[in-house]
CSV table of C-alpha atoms in Angstrom, one decimal:
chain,number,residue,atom,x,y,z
A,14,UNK,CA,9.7,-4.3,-19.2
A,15,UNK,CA,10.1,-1.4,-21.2
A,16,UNK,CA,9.0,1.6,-18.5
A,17,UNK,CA,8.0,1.9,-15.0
A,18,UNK,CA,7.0,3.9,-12.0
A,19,UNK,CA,5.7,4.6,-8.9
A,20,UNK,CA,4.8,7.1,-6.4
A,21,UNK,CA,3.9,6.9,-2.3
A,22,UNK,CA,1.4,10.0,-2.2
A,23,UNK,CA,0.9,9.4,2.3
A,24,UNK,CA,-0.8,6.3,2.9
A,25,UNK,CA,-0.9,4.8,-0.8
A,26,UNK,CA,1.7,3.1,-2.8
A,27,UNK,CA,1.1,3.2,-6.8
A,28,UNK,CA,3.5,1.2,-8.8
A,29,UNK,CA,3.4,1.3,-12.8
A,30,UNK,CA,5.2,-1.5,-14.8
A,31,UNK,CA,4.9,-1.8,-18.5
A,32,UNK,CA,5.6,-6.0,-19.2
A,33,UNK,CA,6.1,-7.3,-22.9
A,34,UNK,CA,3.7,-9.6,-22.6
A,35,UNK,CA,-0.5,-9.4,-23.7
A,36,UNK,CA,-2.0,-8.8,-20.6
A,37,UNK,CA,-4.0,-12.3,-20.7
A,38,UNK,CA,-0.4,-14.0,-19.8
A,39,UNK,CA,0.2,-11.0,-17.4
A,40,UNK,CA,-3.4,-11.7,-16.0
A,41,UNK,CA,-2.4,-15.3,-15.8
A,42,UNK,CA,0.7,-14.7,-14.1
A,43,UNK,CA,-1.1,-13.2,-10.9
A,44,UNK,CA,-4.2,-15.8,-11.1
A,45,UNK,CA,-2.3,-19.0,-11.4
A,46,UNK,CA,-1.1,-20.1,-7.9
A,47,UNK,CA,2.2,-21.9,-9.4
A,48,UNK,CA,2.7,-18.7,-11.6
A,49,UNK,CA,2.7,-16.9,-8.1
A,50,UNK,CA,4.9,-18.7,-6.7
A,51,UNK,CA,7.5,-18.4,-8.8
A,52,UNK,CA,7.6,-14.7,-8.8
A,53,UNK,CA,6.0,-13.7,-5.2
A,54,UNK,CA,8.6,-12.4,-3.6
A,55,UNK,CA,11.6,-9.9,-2.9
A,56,UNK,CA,14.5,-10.9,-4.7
A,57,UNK,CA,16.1,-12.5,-1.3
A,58,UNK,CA,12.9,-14.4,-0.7
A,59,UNK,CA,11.3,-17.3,-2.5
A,60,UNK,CA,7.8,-18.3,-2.3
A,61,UNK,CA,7.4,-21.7,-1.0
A,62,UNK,CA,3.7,-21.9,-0.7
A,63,UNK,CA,0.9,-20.3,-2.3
A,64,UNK,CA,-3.3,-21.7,-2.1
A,65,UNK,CA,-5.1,-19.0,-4.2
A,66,UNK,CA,-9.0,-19.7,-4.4
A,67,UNK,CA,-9.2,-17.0,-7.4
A,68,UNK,CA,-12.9,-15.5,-7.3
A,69,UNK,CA,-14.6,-12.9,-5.2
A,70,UNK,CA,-14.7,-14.0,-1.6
A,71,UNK,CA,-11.8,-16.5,-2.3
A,72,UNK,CA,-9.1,-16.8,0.3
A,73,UNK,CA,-5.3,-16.8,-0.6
A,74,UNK,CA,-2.3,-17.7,1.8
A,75,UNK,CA,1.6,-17.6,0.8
A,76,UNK,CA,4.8,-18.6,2.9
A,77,UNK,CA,7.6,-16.0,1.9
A,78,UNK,CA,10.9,-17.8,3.2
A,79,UNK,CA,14.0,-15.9,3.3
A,80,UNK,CA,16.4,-17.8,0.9
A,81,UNK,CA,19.4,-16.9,3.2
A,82,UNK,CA,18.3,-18.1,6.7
A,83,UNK,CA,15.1,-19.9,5.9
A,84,UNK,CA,12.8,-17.7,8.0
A,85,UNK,CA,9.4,-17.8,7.1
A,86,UNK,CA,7.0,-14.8,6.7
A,87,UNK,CA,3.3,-16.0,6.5
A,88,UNK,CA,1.0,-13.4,4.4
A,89,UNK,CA,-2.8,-13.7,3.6
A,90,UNK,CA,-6.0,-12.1,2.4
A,91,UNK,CA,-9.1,-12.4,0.2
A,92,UNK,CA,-9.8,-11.9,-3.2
A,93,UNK,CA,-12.8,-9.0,-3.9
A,94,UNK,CA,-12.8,-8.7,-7.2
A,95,UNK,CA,-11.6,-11.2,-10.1
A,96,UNK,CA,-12.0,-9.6,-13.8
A,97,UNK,CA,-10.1,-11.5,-16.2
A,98,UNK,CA,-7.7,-9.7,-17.5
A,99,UNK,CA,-8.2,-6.2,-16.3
A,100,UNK,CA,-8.5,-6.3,-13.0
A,101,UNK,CA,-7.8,-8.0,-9.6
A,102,UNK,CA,-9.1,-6.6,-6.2
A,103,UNK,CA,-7.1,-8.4,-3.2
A,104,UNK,CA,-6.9,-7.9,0.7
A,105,UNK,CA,-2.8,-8.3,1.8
A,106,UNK,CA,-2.1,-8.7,5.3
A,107,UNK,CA,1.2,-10.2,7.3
A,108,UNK,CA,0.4,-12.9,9.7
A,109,UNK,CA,2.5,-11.7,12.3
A,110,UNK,CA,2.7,-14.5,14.3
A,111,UNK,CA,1.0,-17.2,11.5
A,112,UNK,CA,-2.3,-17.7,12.2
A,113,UNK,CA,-3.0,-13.9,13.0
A,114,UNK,CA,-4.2,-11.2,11.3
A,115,UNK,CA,-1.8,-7.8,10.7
A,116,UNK,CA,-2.6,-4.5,9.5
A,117,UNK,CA,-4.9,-5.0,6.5
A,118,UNK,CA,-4.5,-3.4,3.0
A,119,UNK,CA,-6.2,-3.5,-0.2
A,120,UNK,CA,-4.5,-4.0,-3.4
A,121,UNK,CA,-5.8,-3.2,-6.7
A,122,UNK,CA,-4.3,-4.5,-10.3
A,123,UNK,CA,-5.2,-3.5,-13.4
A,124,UNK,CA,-3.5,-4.4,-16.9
A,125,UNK,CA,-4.1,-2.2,-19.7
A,126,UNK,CA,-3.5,-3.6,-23.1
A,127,UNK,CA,-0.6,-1.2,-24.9
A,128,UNK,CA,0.1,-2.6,-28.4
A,129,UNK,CA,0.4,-6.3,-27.5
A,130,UNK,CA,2.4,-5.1,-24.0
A,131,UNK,CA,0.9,-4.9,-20.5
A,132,UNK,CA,0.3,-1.4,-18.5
A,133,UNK,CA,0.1,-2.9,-15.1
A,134,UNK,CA,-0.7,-0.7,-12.4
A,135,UNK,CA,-0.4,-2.1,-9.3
A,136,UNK,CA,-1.8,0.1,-6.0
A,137,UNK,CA,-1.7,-0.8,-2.2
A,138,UNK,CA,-3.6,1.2,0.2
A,139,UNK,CA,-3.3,0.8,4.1
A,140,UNK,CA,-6.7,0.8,6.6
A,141,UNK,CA,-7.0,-0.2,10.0
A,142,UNK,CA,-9.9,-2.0,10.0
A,143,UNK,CA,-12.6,-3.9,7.8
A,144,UNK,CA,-15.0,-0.8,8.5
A,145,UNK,CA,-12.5,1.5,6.7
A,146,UNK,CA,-11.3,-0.5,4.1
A,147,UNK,CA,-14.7,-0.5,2.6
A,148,UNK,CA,-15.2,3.4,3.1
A,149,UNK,CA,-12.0,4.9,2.3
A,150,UNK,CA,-11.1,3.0,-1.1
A,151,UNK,CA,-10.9,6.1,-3.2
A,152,UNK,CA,-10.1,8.0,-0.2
A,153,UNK,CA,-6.5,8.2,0.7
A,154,UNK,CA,-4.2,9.9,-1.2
A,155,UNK,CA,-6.2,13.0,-2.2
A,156,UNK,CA,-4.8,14.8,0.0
A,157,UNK,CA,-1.3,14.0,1.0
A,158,UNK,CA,0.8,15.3,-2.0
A,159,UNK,CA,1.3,18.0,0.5
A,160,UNK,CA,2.0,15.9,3.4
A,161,UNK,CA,4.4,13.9,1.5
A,162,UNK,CA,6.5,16.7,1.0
A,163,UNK,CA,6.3,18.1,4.4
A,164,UNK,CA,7.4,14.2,5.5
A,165,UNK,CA,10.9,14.7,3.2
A,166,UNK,CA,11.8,18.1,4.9
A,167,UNK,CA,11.6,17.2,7.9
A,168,UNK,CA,13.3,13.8,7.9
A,169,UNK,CA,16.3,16.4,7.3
A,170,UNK,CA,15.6,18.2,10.5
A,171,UNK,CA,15.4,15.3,12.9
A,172,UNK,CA,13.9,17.4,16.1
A,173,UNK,CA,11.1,18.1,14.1
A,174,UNK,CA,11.3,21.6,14.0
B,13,UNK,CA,7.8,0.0,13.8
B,14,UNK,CA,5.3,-1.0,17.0
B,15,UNK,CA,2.2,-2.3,15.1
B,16,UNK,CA,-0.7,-0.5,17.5
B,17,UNK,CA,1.0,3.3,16.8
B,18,UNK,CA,0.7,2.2,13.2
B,19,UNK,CA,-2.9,1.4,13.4
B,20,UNK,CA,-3.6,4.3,15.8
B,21,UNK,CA,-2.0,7.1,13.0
B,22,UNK,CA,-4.2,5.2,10.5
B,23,UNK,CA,-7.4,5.5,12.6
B,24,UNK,CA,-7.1,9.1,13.1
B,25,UNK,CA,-5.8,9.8,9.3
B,26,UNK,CA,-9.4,7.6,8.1
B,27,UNK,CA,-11.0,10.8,8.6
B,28,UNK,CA,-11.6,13.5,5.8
B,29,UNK,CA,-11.4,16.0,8.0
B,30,UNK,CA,-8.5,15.3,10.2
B,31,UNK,CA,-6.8,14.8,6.5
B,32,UNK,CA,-7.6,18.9,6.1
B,33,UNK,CA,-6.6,20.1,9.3
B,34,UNK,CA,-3.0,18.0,9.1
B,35,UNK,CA,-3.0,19.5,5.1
B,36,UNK,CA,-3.8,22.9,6.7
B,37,UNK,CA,-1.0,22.6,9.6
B,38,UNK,CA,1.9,21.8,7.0
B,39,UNK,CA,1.5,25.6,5.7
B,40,UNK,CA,2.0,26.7,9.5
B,41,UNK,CA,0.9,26.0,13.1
B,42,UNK,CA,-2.5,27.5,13.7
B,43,UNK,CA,-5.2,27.8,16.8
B,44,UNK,CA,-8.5,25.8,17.4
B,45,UNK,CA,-10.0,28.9,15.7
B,46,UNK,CA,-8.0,29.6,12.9
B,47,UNK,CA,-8.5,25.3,12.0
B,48,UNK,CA,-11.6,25.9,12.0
B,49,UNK,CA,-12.7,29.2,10.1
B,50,UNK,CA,-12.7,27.1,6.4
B,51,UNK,CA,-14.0,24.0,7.8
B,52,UNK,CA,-18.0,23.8,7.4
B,53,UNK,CA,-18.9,22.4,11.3
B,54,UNK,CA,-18.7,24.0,14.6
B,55,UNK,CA,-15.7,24.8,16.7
B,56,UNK,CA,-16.5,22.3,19.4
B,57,UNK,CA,-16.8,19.6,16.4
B,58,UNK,CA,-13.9,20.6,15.7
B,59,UNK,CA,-12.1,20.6,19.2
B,60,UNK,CA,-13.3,16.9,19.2
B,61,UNK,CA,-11.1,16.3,16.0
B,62,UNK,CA,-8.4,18.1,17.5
B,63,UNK,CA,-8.5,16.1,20.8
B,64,UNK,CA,-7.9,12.7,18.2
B,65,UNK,CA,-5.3,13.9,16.5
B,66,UNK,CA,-3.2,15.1,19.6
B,67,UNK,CA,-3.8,11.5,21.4
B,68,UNK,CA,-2.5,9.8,17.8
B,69,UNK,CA,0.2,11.8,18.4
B,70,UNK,CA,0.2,14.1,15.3
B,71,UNK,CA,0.1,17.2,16.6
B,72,UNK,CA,0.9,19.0,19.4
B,73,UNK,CA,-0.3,21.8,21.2
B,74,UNK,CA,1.3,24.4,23.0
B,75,UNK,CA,0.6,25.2,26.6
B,76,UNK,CA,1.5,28.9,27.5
B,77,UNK,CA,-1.2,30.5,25.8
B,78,UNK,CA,-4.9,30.7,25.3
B,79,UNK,CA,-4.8,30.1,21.9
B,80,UNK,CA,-2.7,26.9,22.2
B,81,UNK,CA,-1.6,26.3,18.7
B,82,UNK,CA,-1.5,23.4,17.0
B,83,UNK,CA,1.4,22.0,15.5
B,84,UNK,CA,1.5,19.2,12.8
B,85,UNK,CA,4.3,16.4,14.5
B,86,UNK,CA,6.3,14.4,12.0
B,87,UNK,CA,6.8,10.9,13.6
B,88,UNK,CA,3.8,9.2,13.3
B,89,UNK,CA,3.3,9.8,10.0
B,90,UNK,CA,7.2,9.0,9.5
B,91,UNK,CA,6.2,5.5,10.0
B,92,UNK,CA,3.4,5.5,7.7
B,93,UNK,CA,5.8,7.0,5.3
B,94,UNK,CA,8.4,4.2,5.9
B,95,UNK,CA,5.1,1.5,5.6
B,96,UNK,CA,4.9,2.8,2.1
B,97,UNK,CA,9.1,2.6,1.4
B,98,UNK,CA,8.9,-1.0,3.0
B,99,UNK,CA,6.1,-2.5,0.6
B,100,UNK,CA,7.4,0.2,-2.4
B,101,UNK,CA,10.7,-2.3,-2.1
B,102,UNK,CA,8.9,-5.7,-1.9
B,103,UNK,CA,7.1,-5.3,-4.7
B,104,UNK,CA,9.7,-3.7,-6.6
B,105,UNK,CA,11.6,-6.8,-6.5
B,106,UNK,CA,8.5,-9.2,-7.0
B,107,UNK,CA,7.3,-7.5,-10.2
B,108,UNK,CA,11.3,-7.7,-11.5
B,109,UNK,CA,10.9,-11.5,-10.8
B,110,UNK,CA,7.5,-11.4,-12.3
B,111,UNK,CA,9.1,-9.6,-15.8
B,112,UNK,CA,11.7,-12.9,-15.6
B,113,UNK,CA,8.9,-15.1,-14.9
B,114,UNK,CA,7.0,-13.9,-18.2
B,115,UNK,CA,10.5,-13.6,-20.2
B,116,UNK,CA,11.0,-16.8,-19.8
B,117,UNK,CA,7.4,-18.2,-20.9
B,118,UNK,CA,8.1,-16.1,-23.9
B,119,UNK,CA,10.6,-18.0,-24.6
B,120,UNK,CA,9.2,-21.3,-24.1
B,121,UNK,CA,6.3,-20.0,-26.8
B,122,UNK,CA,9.0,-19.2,-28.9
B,123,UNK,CA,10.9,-22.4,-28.8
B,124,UNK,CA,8.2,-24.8,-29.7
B,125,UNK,CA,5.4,-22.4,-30.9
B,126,UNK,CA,2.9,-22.8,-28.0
B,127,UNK,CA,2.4,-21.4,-24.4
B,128,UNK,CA,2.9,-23.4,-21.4
């Protein structure tokens, strides 16, 4: 990894990662369910399953456990869009308790090929529902710059003003 | 973080327009009529929106006036805010596993000259 970023502009999270690798092995790396599983995951947590059906419509499930007390977290979703290697299109949702359904989101991947390294830039949105998730891809974070900033000053005036 | 406010703030956020009038009320608090003077619909259109937005919780409006001003309040969209922070860490820490993952597959292609 030679550079990355990321902003929260309101309700969407962009992260930017730079990976010295061509973005065919990067692509690889989110595709292949064992490749998944031995990255998915915060750094306290270890994926012990993943089932990916990679294609459009294709379902994909992962158990998060937490190394340290062996709590499981359940998450699922569904791929939407599979474009070897530029772009993956995935719902993301917490099955909170396993079996359910959580607040959705839609995550979108794309790896840009920089001199033999990866540009990956990785960008979750949150929706409420189905309905919204479809109208509101390109939607969210027009606006919020503003927001954003309102958020930070007032998180040092706890009354709210 | 209760689950339903979460996906009541995000309801009344999916609308454009609700986006505007909590953009306009970050400048200042500001009445029914003054929300509504740039925004290309009618005031009781706009009263609707209003009325969504108070019972999400992210305004308030005062009482002892007419006018009742609207103010923009913070602590819904704290917890969309801290939504973001929460899956801003978890990946973090999945894509600094994921640059060891492809480290070490470099590796193996340069040890005996062919990807795994």
């Amino acid at each position: 990894m030679t550079d990355k970023s990321d902003s929260a502009t309101g309700l969407g999270l962009t992260i930017q990662r730079t990976f010295d690798a061509p973005r065919e092995r990067v692509f690889r790396a989110w595709a292949d369910p064992e490749q998944l599983a031995a990255w998915w995951g915060p750094k306290d947590c270890r994926a012990t399953l993943v089932e990916a059906d990679v294609r459009a419509a294709g379902a994909w499930r992962t158990c998060i456990r937490h190394v340290a007390d062996g709590t499981e977290y359940w998450c699922s979703g569904v791929y939407r869009e599979v474009v070897p290697p530029d772009r993956l299109v995935l719902t993301f949702a917490w099955e909170e308790p396993p079996g359910s359904r959580g607040d959705e989101s839609v995550i979108t991947v794309t790896f840009a090929d920089e001199h033999g390294k990866t540009r990956m830039t990785f960008h979750q949105a949150a929706f409420h529902s189905v309905e919204q998730r479809d109208e509101h891809v390109s939607g969210w974070d027009e606006c919020f710059t503003d927001l954003a900033k309102y958020l930070s000053e007032r998180r040092t005036r706890p009354n709210g003003g | 973080m209760a689950v339903d406010q979460l996906s009541g703030t995000l309801a009344a956020l999916a609308d454009p327009t609700r986006r505007a009038i909590l953009e306009r009320l970050t400048a200042s608090d500001a009445t029914l009529t003054e929300i509504a003077a740039p925004l290309p619909m009618s005031i009781p259109a706009v009263a609707k929106h209003l009325r969504v937005l108070e019972r999400a919780g992210l305004i308030t409006r005062g009482r002892a006036a007419q006018a009742r001003p609207c103010r923009l309040a913070a602590g819904p969209l704290a917890e969309v805010s801290d939504w973001v922070a929460r899956y801003r860490r978890y990946w973090d820490e999945s894509f600094d596993r994921l640059d060891e993952h492809l480290r070490t597959l470099r590796e193996d292609t340069d040890d005996d000259g062919q990807e795994r």
